[in-house]
């Protein structure tokens, strides 16, 4: 369905959220909120996660309503704004050559709120589940000639991060899922070392080229060295207040796992896949 109607309001399907083998939830929107529709079991699981996040103090949108559409379930969450921070950053860079101070401060503020809440969610340390969630084994299957190096680097990086507690992770924490008012799309959530999400939000943009003939449109943005330093200082301060090690000295170990997650599963876009493979191999396996 390209649209759904609930209580007289029509919500249009977001193209980037067509159902797939990995995600059977469809997302529709209008100017007031977003509707997530899918199998009852998946929607119930999403609702449980969302309500848990609210209870823990994460800056997530309010749930406005939940119910049934045919044999599926849905819930409506409030809109956090018109433009995600990724698009806001890209627009500002295109117009002025720099992410504005106002937008960058909004980014710092929402990430800090997330990290403060995240620090309270310490749970069991399941390294095997984390490696599975990062798709390390899948990337080994895609790049069999490099499989031993991929596994060895994963083991080394995980060992380097052993002092960090495992916490509730967003799973895809980047400006693509951030608004100045909060965070969306926790469908990939998992347990991960504290600091993983913080680094994801900083380095994800580096895995998208400034200009390319890739199969999908990109809106490139980048942070200045000063912005990166200010961001990492904020992250390190949150870690210190909670008795955790600094995040910044382990930047490359955290980014390795983000790189694996971003590199695997790109077969639908062969040009982008080739670009990611080349970047990943040169940066982490040579």
PDB file of N, CA and C in Angstrom, residues 87-180:
ATOM      1  N   UNK A  87      20.402  15.899   6.358  1.00  0.00           N
ATOM      2  CA  UNK A  87      19.998  16.789   5.270  1.00  0.00           C
ATOM      3  C   UNK A  87      20.255  18.249   5.625  1.00  0.00           C
ATOM      4  N   UNK A  88      20.066  18.587   6.889  1.00  0.00           N
ATOM      5  CA  UNK A  88      20.344  19.954   7.331  1.00  0.00           C
ATOM      6  C   UNK A  88      21.822  20.276   7.170  1.00  0.00           C
ATOM      7  N   UNK A  89      22.678  19.345   7.572  1.00  0.00           N
ATOM      8  CA  UNK A  89      24.124  19.534   7.409  1.00  0.00           C
ATOM      9  C   UNK A  89      24.492  19.685   5.933  1.00  0.00           C
ATOM     10  N   UNK A  90      23.942  18.806   5.093  1.00  0.00           N
ATOM     11  CA  UNK A  90      24.274  18.832   3.665  1.00  0.00           C
ATOM     12  C   UNK A  90      23.831  20.141   3.022  1.00  0.00           C
ATOM     13  N   UNK A  91      22.638  20.615   3.373  1.00  0.00           N
ATOM     14  CA  UNK A  91      22.143  21.880   2.817  1.00  0.00           C
ATOM     15  C   UNK A  91      23.052  23.037   3.210  1.00  0.00           C
ATOM     16  N   UNK A  92      23.476  23.068   4.456  1.00  0.00           N
ATOM     17  CA  UNK A  92      24.322  24.170   4.921  1.00  0.00           C
ATOM     18  C   UNK A  92      25.697  24.137   4.263  1.00  0.00           C
ATOM     19  N   UNK A  93      26.236  22.946   4.082  1.00  0.00           N
ATOM     20  CA  UNK A  93      27.527  22.843   3.402  1.00  0.00           C
ATOM     21  C   UNK A  93      27.428  23.299   1.955  1.00  0.00           C
ATOM     22  N   UNK A  94      26.336  22.953   1.310  1.00  0.00           N
ATOM     23  CA  UNK A  94      26.146  23.357  -0.080  1.00  0.00           C
ATOM     24  C   UNK A  94      25.979  24.872  -0.188  1.00  0.00           C
ATOM     25  N   UNK A  95      25.313  25.472   0.790  1.00  0.00           N
ATOM     26  CA  UNK A  95      25.026  26.904   0.729  1.00  0.00           C
ATOM     27  C   UNK A  95      26.172  27.777   1.240  1.00  0.00           C
ATOM     28  N   UNK A  96      26.865  27.319   2.292  1.00  0.00           N
ATOM     29  CA  UNK A  96      27.876  28.177   2.911  1.00  0.00           C
ATOM     30  C   UNK A  96      29.239  27.515   3.078  1.00  0.00           C
ATOM     31  N   UNK A  97      29.327  26.219   2.756  1.00  0.00           N
ATOM     32  CA  UNK A  97      30.598  25.525   2.880  1.00  0.00           C
ATOM     33  C   UNK A  97      30.913  25.022   4.268  1.00  0.00           C
ATOM     34  N   UNK A  98      29.940  25.115   5.188  1.00  0.00           N
ATOM     35  CA  UNK A  98      30.206  24.723   6.572  1.00  0.00           C
ATOM     36  C   UNK A  98      28.904  24.427   7.302  1.00  0.00           C
ATOM     37  N   UNK A  99      28.935  23.437   8.181  1.00  0.00           N
ATOM     38  CA  UNK A  99      27.799  23.186   9.069  1.00  0.00           C
ATOM     39  C   UNK A  99      27.713  24.342  10.054  1.00  0.00           C
ATOM     40  N   UNK A 100      26.541  24.932  10.194  1.00  0.00           N
ATOM     41  CA  UNK A 100      26.387  26.110  11.045  1.00  0.00           C
ATOM     42  C   UNK A 100      26.600  25.769  12.515  1.00  0.00           C
ATOM     43  N   UNK A 101      26.956  26.801  13.279  1.00  0.00           N
ATOM     44  CA  UNK A 101      27.136  26.610  14.715  1.00  0.00           C
ATOM     45  C   UNK A 101      25.836  26.153  15.368  1.00  0.00           C
ATOM     46  N   UNK A 102      24.727  26.711  14.942  1.00  0.00           N
ATOM     47  CA  UNK A 102      23.432  26.352  15.517  1.00  0.00           C
ATOM     48  C   UNK A 102      23.119  24.875  15.289  1.00  0.00           C
ATOM     49  N   UNK A 103      23.331  24.403  14.077  1.00  0.00           N
ATOM     50  CA  UNK A 103      23.044  23.004  13.768  1.00  0.00           C
ATOM     51  C   UNK A 103      24.007  22.073  14.492  1.00  0.00           C
ATOM     52  N   UNK A 104      25.272  22.465  14.567  1.00  0.00           N
ATOM     53  CA  UNK A 104      26.244  21.613  15.245  1.00  0.00           C
ATOM     54  C   UNK A 104      25.941  21.523  16.735  1.00  0.00           C
ATOM     55  N   UNK A 105      25.531  22.635  17.337  1.00  0.00           N
ATOM     56  CA  UNK A 105      25.176  22.602  18.754  1.00  0.00           C
ATOM     57  C   UNK A 105      23.944  21.736  18.994  1.00  0.00           C
ATOM     58  N   UNK A 106      22.998  21.764  18.054  1.00  0.00           N
ATOM     59  CA  UNK A 106      21.825  20.890  18.171  1.00  0.00           C
ATOM     60  C   UNK A 106      22.254  19.427  18.117  1.00  0.00           C
ATOM     61  N   UNK A 107      23.206  19.127  17.248  1.00  0.00           N
ATOM     62  CA  UNK A 107      23.764  17.777  17.138  1.00  0.00           C
ATOM     63  C   UNK A 107      24.427  17.362  18.448  1.00  0.00           C
ATOM     64  N   UNK A 108      25.270  18.225  18.997  1.00  0.00           N
ATOM     65  CA  UNK A 108      25.928  17.926  20.267  1.00  0.00           C
ATOM     66  C   UNK A 108      24.903  17.657  21.370  1.00  0.00           C
ATOM     67  N   UNK A 109      23.877  18.470  21.412  1.00  0.00           N
ATOM     68  CA  UNK A 109      22.889  18.377  22.489  1.00  0.00           C
ATOM     69  C   UNK A 109      22.109  17.076  22.431  1.00  0.00           C
ATOM     70  N   UNK A 110      21.653  16.693  21.238  1.00  0.00           N
ATOM     71  CA  UNK A 110      20.835  15.478  21.148  1.00  0.00           C
ATOM     72  C   UNK A 110      21.693  14.235  21.367  1.00  0.00           C
ATOM     73  N   UNK A 111      22.945  14.246  20.898  1.00  0.00           N
ATOM     74  CA  UNK A 111      23.826  13.102  21.146  1.00  0.00           C
ATOM     75  C   UNK A 111      24.150  12.994  22.633  1.00  0.00           C
ATOM     76  N   UNK A 112      24.394  14.120  23.284  1.00  0.00           N
ATOM     77  CA  UNK A 112      24.689  14.086  24.718  1.00  0.00           C
ATOM     78  C   UNK A 112      23.510  13.516  25.507  1.00  0.00           C
ATOM     79  N   UNK A 113      22.290  13.931  25.164  1.00  0.00           N
ATOM     80  CA  UNK A 113      21.106  13.374  25.833  1.00  0.00           C
ATOM     81  C   UNK A 113      21.040  11.867  25.654  1.00  0.00           C
ATOM     82  N   UNK A 114      21.326  11.422  24.444  1.00  0.00           N
ATOM     83  CA  UNK A 114      21.318   9.990  24.157  1.00  0.00           C
ATOM     84  C   UNK A 114      22.362   9.268  25.004  1.00  0.00           C
ATOM     85  N   UNK A 115      23.588   9.788  25.048  1.00  0.00           N
ATOM     86  CA  UNK A 115      24.666   9.120  25.774  1.00  0.00           C
ATOM     87  C   UNK A 115      24.400   9.081  27.275  1.00  0.00           C
ATOM     88  N   UNK A 116      23.846  10.148  27.816  1.00  0.00           N
ATOM     89  CA  UNK A 116      23.525  10.180  29.248  1.00  0.00           C
ATOM     90  C   UNK A 116      22.511   9.091  29.588  1.00  0.00           C
ATOM     91  N   UNK A 117      21.479   8.954  28.746  1.00  0.00           N
ATOM     92  CA  UNK A 117      20.488   7.901  28.966  1.00  0.00           C
ATOM     93  C   UNK A 117      21.105   6.524  28.741  1.00  0.00           C
ATOM     94  N   UNK A 118      21.912   6.401  27.709  1.00  0.00           N
ATOM     95  CA  UNK A 118      22.512   5.111  27.362  1.00  0.00           C
ATOM     96  C   UNK A 118      23.407   4.588  28.479  1.00  0.00           C
ATOM     97  N   UNK A 119      24.101   5.483  29.161  1.00  0.00           N
ATOM     98  CA  UNK A 119      25.031   5.074  30.214  1.00  0.00           C
ATOM     99  C   UNK A 119      24.331   4.365  31.367  1.00  0.00           C
ATOM    100  N   UNK A 120      23.017   4.515  31.458  1.00  0.00           N
ATOM    101  CA  UNK A 120      22.246   3.894  32.543  1.00  0.00           C
ATOM    102  C   UNK A 120      21.720   2.513  32.176  1.00  0.00           C
ATOM    103  N   UNK A 121      22.059   2.027  30.981  1.00  0.00           N
ATOM    104  CA  UNK A 121      21.465   0.773  30.498  1.00  0.00           C
ATOM    105  C   UNK A 121      22.473  -0.377  30.463  1.00  0.00           C
ATOM    106  N   UNK A 122      23.437  -0.371  31.354  1.00  0.00           N
ATOM    107  CA  UNK A 122      24.466  -1.417  31.356  1.00  0.00           C
ATOM    108  C   UNK A 122      23.823  -2.795  31.520  1.00  0.00           C
ATOM    109  N   UNK A 123      24.252  -3.714  30.661  1.00  0.00           N
ATOM    110  CA  UNK A 123      23.724  -5.074  30.699  1.00  0.00           C
ATOM    111  C   UNK A 123      24.828  -6.093  30.535  1.00  0.00           C
ATOM    112  N   UNK A 124      24.459  -7.361  30.354  1.00  0.00           N
ATOM    113  CA  UNK A 124      25.460  -8.421  30.178  1.00  0.00           C
ATOM    114  C   UNK A 124      26.341  -8.164  28.963  1.00  0.00           C
ATOM    115  N   UNK A 125      27.580  -8.588  29.058  1.00  0.00           N
ATOM    116  CA  UNK A 125      28.533  -8.412  27.955  1.00  0.00           C
ATOM    117  C   UNK A 125      28.500  -9.659  27.074  1.00  0.00           C
ATOM    118  N   UNK A 126      27.784  -9.566  25.961  1.00  0.00           N
ATOM    119  CA  UNK A 126      27.670 -10.694  25.027  1.00  0.00           C
ATOM    120  C   UNK A 126      28.422 -10.336  23.754  1.00  0.00           C
ATOM    121  N   UNK A 127      29.697 -10.656  23.720  1.00  0.00           N
ATOM    122  CA  UNK A 127      30.537 -10.281  22.582  1.00  0.00           C
ATOM    123  C   UNK A 127      30.118 -11.012  21.314  1.00  0.00           C
ATOM    124  N   UNK A 128      29.675 -12.257  21.451  1.00  0.00           N
ATOM    125  CA  UNK A 128      29.243 -13.010  20.278  1.00  0.00           C
ATOM    126  C   UNK A 128      28.043 -12.377  19.605  1.00  0.00           C
ATOM    127  N   UNK A 129      27.073 -11.936  20.409  1.00  0.00           N
ATOM    128  CA  UNK A 129      25.887 -11.285  19.852  1.00  0.00           C
ATOM    129  C   UNK A 129      26.258  -9.960  19.194  1.00  0.00           C
ATOM    130  N   UNK A 130      27.214  -9.243  19.790  1.00  0.00           N
ATOM    131  CA  UNK A 130      27.652  -7.980  19.198  1.00  0.00           C
ATOM    132  C   UNK A 130      28.303  -8.216  17.840  1.00  0.00           C
ATOM    133  N   UNK A 131      29.189  -9.204  17.748  1.00  0.00           N
ATOM    134  CA  UNK A 131      29.841  -9.502  16.472  1.00  0.00           C
ATOM    135  C   UNK A 131      28.817  -9.918  15.421  1.00  0.00           C
ATOM    136  N   UNK A 132      27.808 -10.673  15.847  1.00  0.00           N
ATOM    137  CA  UNK A 132      26.749 -11.065  14.911  1.00  0.00           C
ATOM    138  C   UNK A 132      25.969  -9.842  14.454  1.00  0.00           C
ATOM    139  N   UNK A 133      25.675  -8.936  15.383  1.00  0.00           N
ATOM    140  CA  UNK A 133      24.943  -7.728  15.039  1.00  0.00           C
ATOM    141  C   UNK A 133      25.711  -6.790  14.139  1.00  0.00           C
ATOM    142  N   UNK A 134      27.038  -6.862  14.199  1.00  0.00           N
ATOM    143  CA  UNK A 134      27.886  -6.055  13.319  1.00  0.00           C
ATOM    144  C   UNK A 134      28.065  -6.698  11.948  1.00  0.00           C
ATOM    145  N   UNK A 135      27.572  -7.935  11.781  1.00  0.00           N
ATOM    146  CA  UNK A 135      27.623  -8.670  10.508  1.00  0.00           C
ATOM    147  C   UNK A 135      29.050  -9.043  10.105  1.00  0.00           C
ATOM    148  N   UNK A 136      29.889  -9.329  11.099  1.00  0.00           N
ATOM    149  CA  UNK A 136      31.272  -9.710  10.802  1.00  0.00           C
ATOM    150  C   UNK A 136      31.313 -10.986   9.963  1.00  0.00           C
ATOM    151  N   UNK A 137      30.541 -11.996  10.350  1.00  0.00           N
ATOM    152  CA  UNK A 137      30.554 -13.264   9.606  1.00  0.00           C
ATOM    153  C   UNK A 137      30.054 -13.075   8.178  1.00  0.00           C
ATOM    154  N   UNK A 138      29.058 -12.218   8.009  1.00  0.00           N
ATOM    155  CA  UNK A 138      28.532 -11.976   6.660  1.00  0.00           C
ATOM    156  C   UNK A 138      29.584 -11.332   5.767  1.00  0.00           C
ATOM    157  N   UNK A 139      30.334 -10.381   6.314  1.00  0.00           N
ATOM    158  CA  UNK A 139      31.366  -9.736   5.497  1.00  0.00           C
ATOM    159  C   UNK A 139      32.472 -10.733   5.159  1.00  0.00           C
ATOM    160  N   UNK A 140      32.771 -11.643   6.079  1.00  0.00           N
ATOM    161  CA  UNK A 140      33.756 -12.690   5.772  1.00  0.00           C
ATOM    162  C   UNK A 140      33.292 -13.544   4.597  1.00  0.00           C
ATOM    163  N   UNK A 141      31.993 -13.814   4.526  1.00  0.00           N
ATOM    164  CA  UNK A 141      31.455 -14.588   3.409  1.00  0.00           C
ATOM    165  C   UNK A 141      31.545 -13.803   2.103  1.00  0.00           C
ATOM    166  N   UNK A 142      31.361 -12.488   2.171  1.00  0.00           N
ATOM    167  CA  UNK A 142      31.423 -11.664   0.965  1.00  0.00           C
ATOM    168  C   UNK A 142      32.858 -11.472   0.482  1.00  0.00           C
ATOM    169  N   UNK A 143      33.803 -11.445   1.419  1.00  0.00           N
ATOM    170  CA  UNK A 143      35.211 -11.223   1.081  1.00  0.00           C
ATOM    171  C   UNK A 143      36.049 -12.385   1.614  1.00  0.00           C
ATOM    172  N   UNK A 144      35.868 -13.584   1.064  1.00  0.00           N
ATOM    173  CA  UNK A 144      36.557 -14.762   1.620  1.00  0.00           C
ATOM    174  C   UNK A 144      38.076 -14.652   1.611  1.00  0.00           C
ATOM    175  N   UNK A 145      38.644 -13.931   0.652  1.00  0.00           N
ATOM    176  CA  UNK A 145      40.100 -13.789   0.604  1.00  0.00           C
ATOM    177  C   UNK A 145      40.634 -12.996   1.791  1.00  0.00           C
ATOM    178  N   UNK A 146      39.764 -12.213   2.417  1.00  0.00           N
ATOM    179  CA  UNK A 146      40.171 -11.383   3.553  1.00  0.00           C
ATOM    180  C   UNK A 146      39.543 -11.851   4.863  1.00  0.00           C
ATOM    181  N   UNK A 147      38.867 -13.000   4.846  1.00  0.00           N
ATOM    182  CA  UNK A 147      38.098 -13.438   6.011  1.00  0.00           C
ATOM    183  C   UNK A 147      38.952 -13.539   7.272  1.00  0.00           C
ATOM    184  N   UNK A 148      40.134 -14.115   7.159  1.00  0.00           N
ATOM    185  CA  UNK A 148      40.971 -14.277   8.355  1.00  0.00           C
ATOM    186  C   UNK A 148      41.399 -12.926   8.909  1.00  0.00           C
ATOM    187  N   UNK A 149      41.692 -11.974   8.027  1.00  0.00           N
ATOM    188  CA  UNK A 149      42.079 -10.638   8.487  1.00  0.00           C
ATOM    189  C   UNK A 149      40.897  -9.905   9.119  1.00  0.00           C
ATOM    190  N   UNK A 150      39.703 -10.079   8.544  1.00  0.00           N
ATOM    191  CA  UNK A 150      38.505  -9.440   9.101  1.00  0.00           C
ATOM    192  C   UNK A 150      38.250  -9.949  10.515  1.00  0.00           C
ATOM    193  N   UNK A 151      38.325 -11.279  10.691  1.00  0.00           N
ATOM    194  CA  UNK A 151      38.080 -11.857  12.014  1.00  0.00           C
ATOM    195  C   UNK A 151      39.166 -11.454  13.007  1.00  0.00           C
ATOM    196  N   UNK A 152      40.419 -11.440  12.547  1.00  0.00           N
ATOM    197  CA  UNK A 152      41.518 -11.084  13.447  1.00  0.00           C
ATOM    198  C   UNK A 152      41.403  -9.642  13.907  1.00  0.00           C
ATOM    199  N   UNK A 153      41.078  -8.743  12.975  1.00  0.00           N
ATOM    200  CA  UNK A 153      40.937  -7.333  13.357  1.00  0.00           C
ATOM    201  C   UNK A 153      39.738  -7.150  14.281  1.00  0.00           C
ATOM    202  N   UNK A 154      38.658  -7.886  14.037  1.00  0.00           N
ATOM    203  CA  UNK A 154      37.492  -7.805  14.915  1.00  0.00           C
ATOM    204  C   UNK A 154      37.856  -8.252  16.326  1.00  0.00           C
ATOM    205  N   UNK A 155      38.617  -9.331  16.428  1.00  0.00           N
ATOM    206  CA  UNK A 155      39.035  -9.824  17.738  1.00  0.00           C
ATOM    207  C   UNK A 155      39.929  -8.814  18.449  1.00  0.00           C
ATOM    208  N   UNK A 156      40.873  -8.227  17.711  1.00  0.00           N
ATOM    209  CA  UNK A 156      41.776  -7.235  18.298  1.00  0.00           C
ATOM    210  C   UNK A 156      41.008  -5.996  18.767  1.00  0.00           C
ATOM    211  N   UNK A 157      40.095  -5.511  17.925  1.00  0.00           N
ATOM    212  CA  UNK A 157      39.343  -4.306  18.279  1.00  0.00           C
ATOM    213  C   UNK A 157      38.420  -4.563  19.461  1.00  0.00           C
ATOM    214  N   UNK A 158      37.789  -5.725  19.478  1.00  0.00           N
ATOM    215  CA  UNK A 158      36.911  -6.049  20.596  1.00  0.00           C
ATOM    216  C   UNK A 158      37.708  -6.155  21.890  1.00  0.00           C
ATOM    217  N   UNK A 159      38.898  -6.726  21.809  1.00  0.00           N
ATOM    218  CA  UNK A 159      39.754  -6.787  22.989  1.00  0.00           C
ATOM    219  C   UNK A 159      40.154  -5.408  23.467  1.00  0.00           C
ATOM    220  N   UNK A 160      40.421  -4.507  22.528  1.00  0.00           N
ATOM    221  CA  UNK A 160      40.795  -3.138  22.879  1.00  0.00           C
ATOM    222  C   UNK A 160      39.663  -2.394  23.571  1.00  0.00           C
ATOM    223  N   UNK A 161      38.425  -2.816  23.290  1.00  0.00           N
ATOM    224  CA  UNK A 161      37.252  -2.146  23.859  1.00  0.00           C
ATOM    225  C   UNK A 161      36.722  -2.850  25.107  1.00  0.00           C
ATOM    226  N   UNK A 162      37.483  -3.801  25.638  1.00  0.00           N
ATOM    227  CA  UNK A 162      36.980  -4.650  26.722  1.00  0.00           C
ATOM    228  C   UNK A 162      36.677  -3.887  28.008  1.00  0.00           C
ATOM    229  N   UNK A 163      37.269  -2.705  28.194  1.00  0.00           N
ATOM    230  CA  UNK A 163      37.018  -1.939  29.420  1.00  0.00           C
ATOM    231  C   UNK A 163      35.674  -1.220  29.401  1.00  0.00           C
ATOM    232  N   UNK A 164      35.038  -1.145  28.249  1.00  0.00           N
ATOM    233  CA  UNK A 164      33.764  -0.441  28.149  1.00  0.00           C
ATOM    234  C   UNK A 164      32.606  -1.381  28.484  1.00  0.00           C
ATOM    235  N   UNK A 165      31.640  -0.915  29.264  1.00  0.00           N
ATOM    236  CA  UNK A 165      30.468  -1.754  29.539  1.00  0.00           C
ATOM    237  C   UNK A 165      29.596  -1.876  28.299  1.00  0.00           C
ATOM    238  N   UNK A 166      28.828  -2.949  28.225  1.00  0.00           N
ATOM    239  CA  UNK A 166      27.861  -3.107  27.153  1.00  0.00           C
ATOM    240  C   UNK A 166      26.560  -2.423  27.559  1.00  0.00           C
ATOM    241  N   UNK A 167      26.007  -1.657  26.627  1.00  0.00           N
ATOM    242  CA  UNK A 167      24.794  -0.879  26.878  1.00  0.00           C
ATOM    243  C   UNK A 167      23.832  -1.058  25.710  1.00  0.00           C
ATOM    244  N   UNK A 168      22.633  -0.511  25.858  1.00  0.00           N
ATOM    245  CA  UNK A 168      21.657  -0.550  24.770  1.00  0.00           C
ATOM    246  C   UNK A 168      22.112   0.387  23.659  1.00  0.00           C
ATOM    247  N   UNK A 169      22.308  -0.158  22.471  1.00  0.00           N
ATOM    248  CA  UNK A 169      22.788   0.605  21.318  1.00  0.00           C
ATOM    249  C   UNK A 169      21.665   0.818  20.313  1.00  0.00           C
ATOM    250  N   UNK A 170      21.669   1.966  19.667  1.00  0.00           N
ATOM    251  CA  UNK A 170      20.709   2.255  18.601  1.00  0.00           C
ATOM    252  C   UNK A 170      20.907   1.309  17.427  1.00  0.00           C
ATOM    253  N   UNK A 171      22.161   1.028  17.098  1.00  0.00           N
ATOM    254  CA  UNK A 171      22.475   0.128  15.999  1.00  0.00           C
ATOM    255  C   UNK A 171      22.800   0.833  14.694  1.00  0.00           C
ATOM    256  N   UNK A 172      22.220   2.009  14.478  1.00  0.00           N
ATOM    257  CA  UNK A 172      22.492   2.789  13.261  1.00  0.00           C
ATOM    258  C   UNK A 172      22.444   4.271  13.624  1.00  0.00           C
ATOM    259  N   UNK A 173      23.253   4.636  14.609  1.00  0.00           N
ATOM    260  CA  UNK A 173      23.207   5.978  15.192  1.00  0.00           C
ATOM    261  C   UNK A 173      24.017   6.943  14.337  1.00  0.00           C
ATOM    262  N   UNK A 174      23.327   7.794  13.594  1.00  0.00           N
ATOM    263  CA  UNK A 174      23.985   8.764  12.723  1.00  0.00           C
ATOM    264  C   UNK A 174      23.023   9.919  12.474  1.00  0.00           C
ATOM    265  N   UNK A 175      23.499  11.027  11.897  1.00  0.00           N
ATOM    266  CA  UNK A 175      22.602  12.146  11.595  1.00  0.00           C
ATOM    267  C   UNK A 175      21.437  11.800  10.679  1.00  0.00           C
ATOM    268  N   UNK A 176      21.471  10.629  10.039  1.00  0.00           N
ATOM    269  CA  UNK A 176      20.319  10.196   9.239  1.00  0.00           C
ATOM    270  C   UNK A 176      19.125   9.853  10.116  1.00  0.00           C
ATOM    271  N   UNK A 177      19.373   9.579  11.392  1.00  0.00           N
ATOM    272  CA  UNK A 177      18.305   9.217  12.315  1.00  0.00           C
ATOM    273  C   UNK A 177      18.171  10.207  13.470  1.00  0.00           C
ATOM    274  N   UNK A 178      18.747  11.388  13.288  1.00  0.00           N
ATOM    275  CA  UNK A 178      18.716  12.401  14.343  1.00  0.00           C
ATOM    276  C   UNK A 178      18.001  13.661  13.876  1.00  0.00           C
ATOM    277  N   UNK A 179      17.162  14.186  14.752  1.00  0.00           N
ATOM    278  CA  UNK A 179      16.579  15.514  14.618  1.00  0.00           C
ATOM    279  C   UNK A 179      17.083  16.345  15.796  1.00  0.00           C
ATOM    280  N   UNK A 180      17.023  17.657  15.707  1.00  0.00           N
ATOM    281  CA  UNK A 180      17.396  18.458  16.878  1.00  0.00           C
ATOM    282  C   UNK A 180      16.595  18.097  18.132  1.00  0.00           C
TER     283      UNK A 180
END
